[in-house]
């Protein structure tokens, strides 16, 4: 609380009060942004002293001049709340095929998808070009597959676009991105406070702080901003971890959240509190990232793109005044033309030996063991549980005690 008070007094706080401003805050370049508490300043210059990143290049499609795009796994597409803040379930009218309908405002600023507005600039033009992106495939009568728009072979119907700059220039294939990196921002501070209240069982304050996060992007306040009723501290903690996955998606926070709450499994040899069960969070071990093709539903007689003309009037821009009309048009276009096609095993998002790779995080990975040469220097040093000691005997140091 002292940190919140001090930072607020120093002029920090949530940036903006719309989802559009939430998106734009990441693009404030080498200048004070009230949201950014710790920020790494980058440059778009191509000089020896300049520090930049390849984030923009990694996000952009081949057709845009990038490296091929960053596919969003189905688990992330299905994660984000509905527009009213409720969880995306069938009971709340979530449709996995029409995943772009009626979603949290942050969804449209975190992901792009076929038919969405995602511009950039070129060396010959400072105005935006190719504002609408497409990445789908079709199969001809001989079962040969083709991909749209200069071979945008994407293994997901949605793609990461968060922190992408709509005025980024493709002249250097986007490889010198100067978009600053927010290492720690005010929203995370509020989420940390919410989680502390949750651990204490203070549900009203948990909801109040989560509400601040959701209110900023325009989620209606009804039913606690869609969060609903939290029955106990475990439900409150889960709500905080869920909100972190949405608000801080693709900002490098999820790995550490999983680590500190030990969410890979409830292995009794290392996690004696059955954290996953108590929080109602499925264990991660044994799961995999799921990808799918967005595919034209009819086989074709040639390699020609069957939708090149039909799609011309389709574009979904969350900043447009007729955004909902655009979404309705895209819904009709998807329904009439596409199906979701499961990836072959050998083309899964994560593959080992031509088979989909499932997550298998070993319990002893949470805390790494000491190296053998270090242990050999001092017989009094105890090896960490789960790792072998200097004499090949099992470690006995239980770091949780």
XYZ file of C-alpha atoms in Angstrom, residues 120-129 169-172:
14
model
C 1.966 -0.840 -41.127
C 4.012 1.496 -43.339
C 6.643 0.990 -46.022
C 9.785 2.812 -47.100
C 7.912 4.286 -50.058
C 4.854 5.353 -48.088
C 4.312 6.878 -44.681
C 0.617 6.074 -44.897
C -0.637 2.708 -43.719
C -0.746 -0.160 -46.186
C 7.976 0.450 -41.230
C 8.717 -2.719 -43.195
C 11.806 -1.294 -44.927
C 14.129 -3.255 -42.628
